[in-house]
C-alpha cells in the first residue's frame, strides 16, 4: 500500500497546521493596546443594539432590587482585535461591592458572528492572600488563567441576576477573609466609572498576565508570549473548547448544588 505513507504525511501536516498555525498567527499579529478606547454607549453606533438595550434595561431593574445602582454604560470597541464589548457598571455602596453586565461579540467582515451576555459580581479586599471574590454567569472559559489570590466562580446555568447574586452572597460567607472591603470605583477613582474600567478591569488585568507568562510588554501595550499564544489559541480549538466548556458548566452546576446543600434553597423574590 504505497499510498499509506503519503496519507500519513498529509494527516501529520494538517494536524500540525491546525494546532500550530493559529498560535503562530496570534503570536505574530495580536496586540492589546494600553491606550484603548472607552466610549459612552451610543446605541446608534452598535449593530443590533436593540438586543443590548433590552438586556441592559432588564439588568438595571434587577440590580436595583438587590441594592445596586448603575454608574453608566460603556463601549469597548478595540480592546481585543475583531471583538467588541459593551459593559454596564454598577455599585452597591452599602455592601461595598461592584458588578458588571456585559455583552461581547465577535465581528468578521463587518458581520456579528457570535454574542455572549453575562453578569459578574465582585468584592475586593485589603488582603494579601485573598484580594477578590468574583461570581459570574459567563458561559465561556477565560482566555487567561485565574489568579491564586482570587476566588472566581462561574455559574453559566444561572440566568437570573438576582439568583446569581444570592449565590455570590453564599460564596462571600464561605470565603470572606474578614478584612476591609474595597470599593475601588469610589475609594480610588471617586466615582469615575470610565477610568475605573480602564485602569482596574483592563490595564491591571493585562499587566497581571505578564506574571502568568501569557503576555509580555510591547510598544503599544501587550502582546502574547509564545506560551500564551499557544494556550489562548488551543482553548478555542476543537476538541479542547468543547471539553473545557462542558467542564465549566458541570463545575458550575456542582457548585450550585453544593451551596444549596450548605445554605438551603435560594430565597424567593
C-alpha positions as a printed Julia matrix, in Angstrom:
269×3 Matrix{Float64}:
   0.0    0.0    0.0
   2.43   2.7   -1.19
  -0.18   5.43  -0.76
  -0.33   4.96   3.04
   2.91   6.88   3.84
   1.66   9.77   1.72
  -1.68   9.78   3.55
   0.09   9.73   6.91
   2.3   12.64   5.87
  -0.76  14.6    4.75
  -2.56  13.91   8.03
   0.53  14.94  10.0
   0.88  18.19   8.05
  -2.81  19.04   8.51
  -2.63  18.26  12.24
   0.47  20.4   12.75
  -1.07  23.25  10.76
  -4.32  23.0   12.76
  -2.66  23.1   16.17
   0.3   25.4   15.5
  -0.8   27.64  12.62
  -3.26  29.72  14.69
  -0.85  30.2   17.64
   1.86  31.41  15.26
  -0.58  33.86  13.68
  -1.73  35.12  17.09
   1.85  35.47  18.32
   2.86  37.48  15.27
  -0.17  39.74  14.93
  -2.2   40.12  18.12
  -1.6   43.22  20.21
  -3.53  44.67  23.15
  -3.4   48.46  23.27
  -2.68  50.23  26.54
  -4.31  53.42  25.26
  -7.53  51.58  24.41
 -10.7   53.5   23.59
 -13.56  53.63  26.07
 -16.71  55.42  24.98
 -20.09  56.07  26.49
 -22.53  53.61  24.95
 -24.33  55.06  21.94
 -26.9   52.58  20.58
 -26.78  54.17  17.13
 -23.14  53.11  16.67
 -23.63  49.45  17.64
 -25.03  46.76  15.3
 -28.26  45.14  16.56
 -28.1   47.48  19.56
 -31.74  46.84  20.49
 -30.72  43.44  21.87
 -28.2   45.16  24.13
 -30.63  47.86  25.24
 -33.27  45.32  26.28
 -30.68  43.26  28.15
 -29.34  46.33  29.94
 -32.8   47.66  30.83
 -33.71  44.32  32.41
 -30.37  44.27  34.25
 -30.9   47.72  35.77
 -34.32  46.7   37.05
 -32.99  43.53  38.69
 -29.86  45.22  40.05
 -31.96  47.88  41.77
 -33.88  45.15  43.61
 -30.65  43.96  45.27
 -29.3   47.4   46.11
 -27.06  48.2   43.13
 -27.07  51.46  41.22
 -25.94  51.85  37.61
 -22.94  54.14  37.09
 -23.02  54.07  33.3
 -22.79  52.08  30.1
 -19.57  51.99  28.11
 -18.41  50.65  24.75
 -15.02  48.99  24.38
 -14.55  48.87  20.6
 -10.9   47.87  20.29
  -9.68  46.1   23.43
  -9.35  42.79  21.58
  -8.93  42.53  17.78
 -12.11  41.53  15.91
 -14.23  41.78  19.04
 -16.34  44.48  20.67
 -17.95  44.82  24.07
 -20.42  47.0   25.9
 -20.45  46.95  29.69
 -22.77  48.36  32.31
 -21.1   49.15  35.63
 -22.94  49.01  38.98
 -22.03  49.55  42.61
 -23.57  48.75  45.97
 -22.4   51.34  48.48
 -23.89  49.5   51.45
 -22.13  46.18  50.81
 -19.13  47.81  49.06
 -19.39  45.58  46.01
 -19.38  46.25  42.29
 -20.98  44.45  39.36
 -20.74  44.43  35.59
 -23.28  43.45  32.98
 -21.5   42.67  29.71
 -22.29  41.98  26.09
 -19.37  40.78  23.97
 -19.48  39.86  20.3
 -17.09  38.83  17.56
 -17.02  40.6   14.2
 -15.87  39.18  10.86
 -16.21  41.15   7.62
 -18.42  43.6    9.47
 -20.9   40.9   10.49
 -21.66  39.9   14.08
 -20.64  36.24  14.39
 -21.45  35.35  17.98
 -22.59  37.13  21.11
 -22.28  36.3   24.79
 -24.01  38.12  27.64
 -23.24  37.69  31.31
 -23.27  39.29  34.75
 -20.49  39.33  37.32
 -20.41  40.44  40.96
 -17.12  41.45  42.56
 -15.98  42.17  46.1
 -12.39  43.28  46.68
 -10.47  43.14  49.95
  -7.43  44.67  51.58
  -5.85  41.26  51.95
  -2.63  39.78  50.59
  -3.93  36.21  50.43
  -7.41  36.86  49.03
  -7.88  40.1   47.11
 -11.14  39.38  45.31
 -14.24  37.17  45.23
 -15.95  37.17  41.84
 -19.1   35.32  40.79
 -20.29  35.35  37.18
 -22.7   33.72  34.76
 -20.25  33.67  31.85
 -20.66  30.61  29.64
 -17.19  30.57  28.08
 -13.76  29.86  29.51
 -11.48  32.81  30.13
  -8.52  33.32  27.82
  -6.36  33.92  30.88
  -5.81  31.76  33.98
  -7.34  32.69  37.33
  -5.11  34.38  39.86
  -4.18  32.47  43.0
  -5.34  35.31  45.25
  -8.85  35.34  43.78
 -11.94  33.16  44.12
 -13.57  33.05  40.68
 -16.84  31.12  40.46
 -18.74  30.64  37.21
 -22.39  29.61  37.16
 -23.43  29.76  33.49
 -26.7   27.93  34.08
 -27.96  30.66  36.44
 -29.89  33.06  34.21
 -31.44  35.24  36.92
 -29.28  38.16  38.05
 -30.88  38.03  41.5
 -30.27  34.3   41.89
 -26.65  34.81  40.8
 -26.23  37.46  43.49
 -27.65  35.12  46.13
 -25.01  32.56  45.14
 -22.4   35.31  45.31
 -23.55  36.13  48.85
 -23.15  32.47  49.82
 -19.66  32.36  48.37
 -18.89  35.52  50.32
 -19.98  33.79  53.52
 -17.78  30.84  52.67
 -14.62  32.71  51.64
 -14.78  36.24  53.13
 -11.36  36.84  54.79
 -12.9   39.3   57.25
 -10.71  42.23  56.19
 -11.8   45.66  54.97
 -13.67  45.71  51.67
 -12.5   47.96  48.85
 -14.98  49.72  46.58
 -12.28  50.99  44.28
 -14.53  52.9   41.91
 -15.26  55.21  44.87
 -12.16  54.81  47.05
  -9.6   55.44  44.29
 -11.5   56.84  41.32
 -14.09  59.0   43.12
 -16.97  57.59  41.07
 -15.21  57.93  37.69
 -16.55  54.7   36.2
 -14.77  55.02  32.87
 -11.33  55.45  34.43
 -12.05  52.6   36.84
 -12.84  50.32  33.9
  -9.73  51.4   32.07
  -7.27  51.0   34.94
  -8.7   48.18  37.06
 -10.76  45.99  34.75
  -8.48  46.28  31.72
  -4.93  47.56  32.38
  -4.45  45.7   35.67
  -5.86  42.53  34.12
  -3.41  42.63  31.21
  -0.49  43.58  33.47
  -1.26  40.56  35.67
  -0.81  38.24  32.68
   2.86  39.18  32.43
   3.4   37.26  35.66
   1.45  34.25  34.34
   3.6   34.14  31.23
   0.68  34.7   28.85
   1.62  38.28  27.85
   4.7   40.45  27.55
   5.09  44.23  27.2
   5.41  45.72  23.72
   5.47  49.17  22.15
   1.66  49.54  22.08
   0.9   47.74  25.33
   0.97  43.94  25.47
   1.49  41.03  23.1
   1.25  37.26  23.63
   4.27  35.22  24.55
   4.77  32.01  22.58
   3.37  30.08  25.55
   0.44  32.48  25.87
  -0.36  32.32  22.16
  -0.46  28.52  22.29
  -2.6   28.37  25.43
  -5.07  31.07  24.37
  -5.5   29.61  20.89
  -5.79  25.97  21.88
  -8.61  26.85  24.29
 -10.61  27.96  21.24
  -9.9   24.89  19.09
 -11.82  21.64  18.89
 -11.82  19.41  20.9
 -10.34  21.49  23.75
 -13.0   24.2   23.57
 -15.83  21.67  23.8
 -14.17  19.83  26.68
 -13.36  22.99  28.64
 -16.85  24.45  28.11
 -18.53  21.23  29.24
 -16.3   21.14  32.3
 -17.1   24.79  33.12
 -20.86  24.08  33.01
 -20.5   20.88  35.05
 -18.44  22.65  37.71
 -21.0   25.44  37.9
 -23.86  23.03  38.47
 -21.9   21.09  41.1
 -21.03  24.32  42.9
 -24.68  25.43  42.92
 -25.8   22.08  44.35
 -23.05  22.24  46.97
 -24.12  25.75  48.0
 -27.79  24.73  48.1
 -26.92  21.8   50.36
 -24.9   24.06  52.66
 -27.21  27.09  52.81
 -30.61  25.76  51.75
 -32.8   26.68  48.76
 -32.46  30.1   47.19
 -34.85  32.7   48.62
 -37.96  33.55  46.63
 -38.19  37.0   45.1
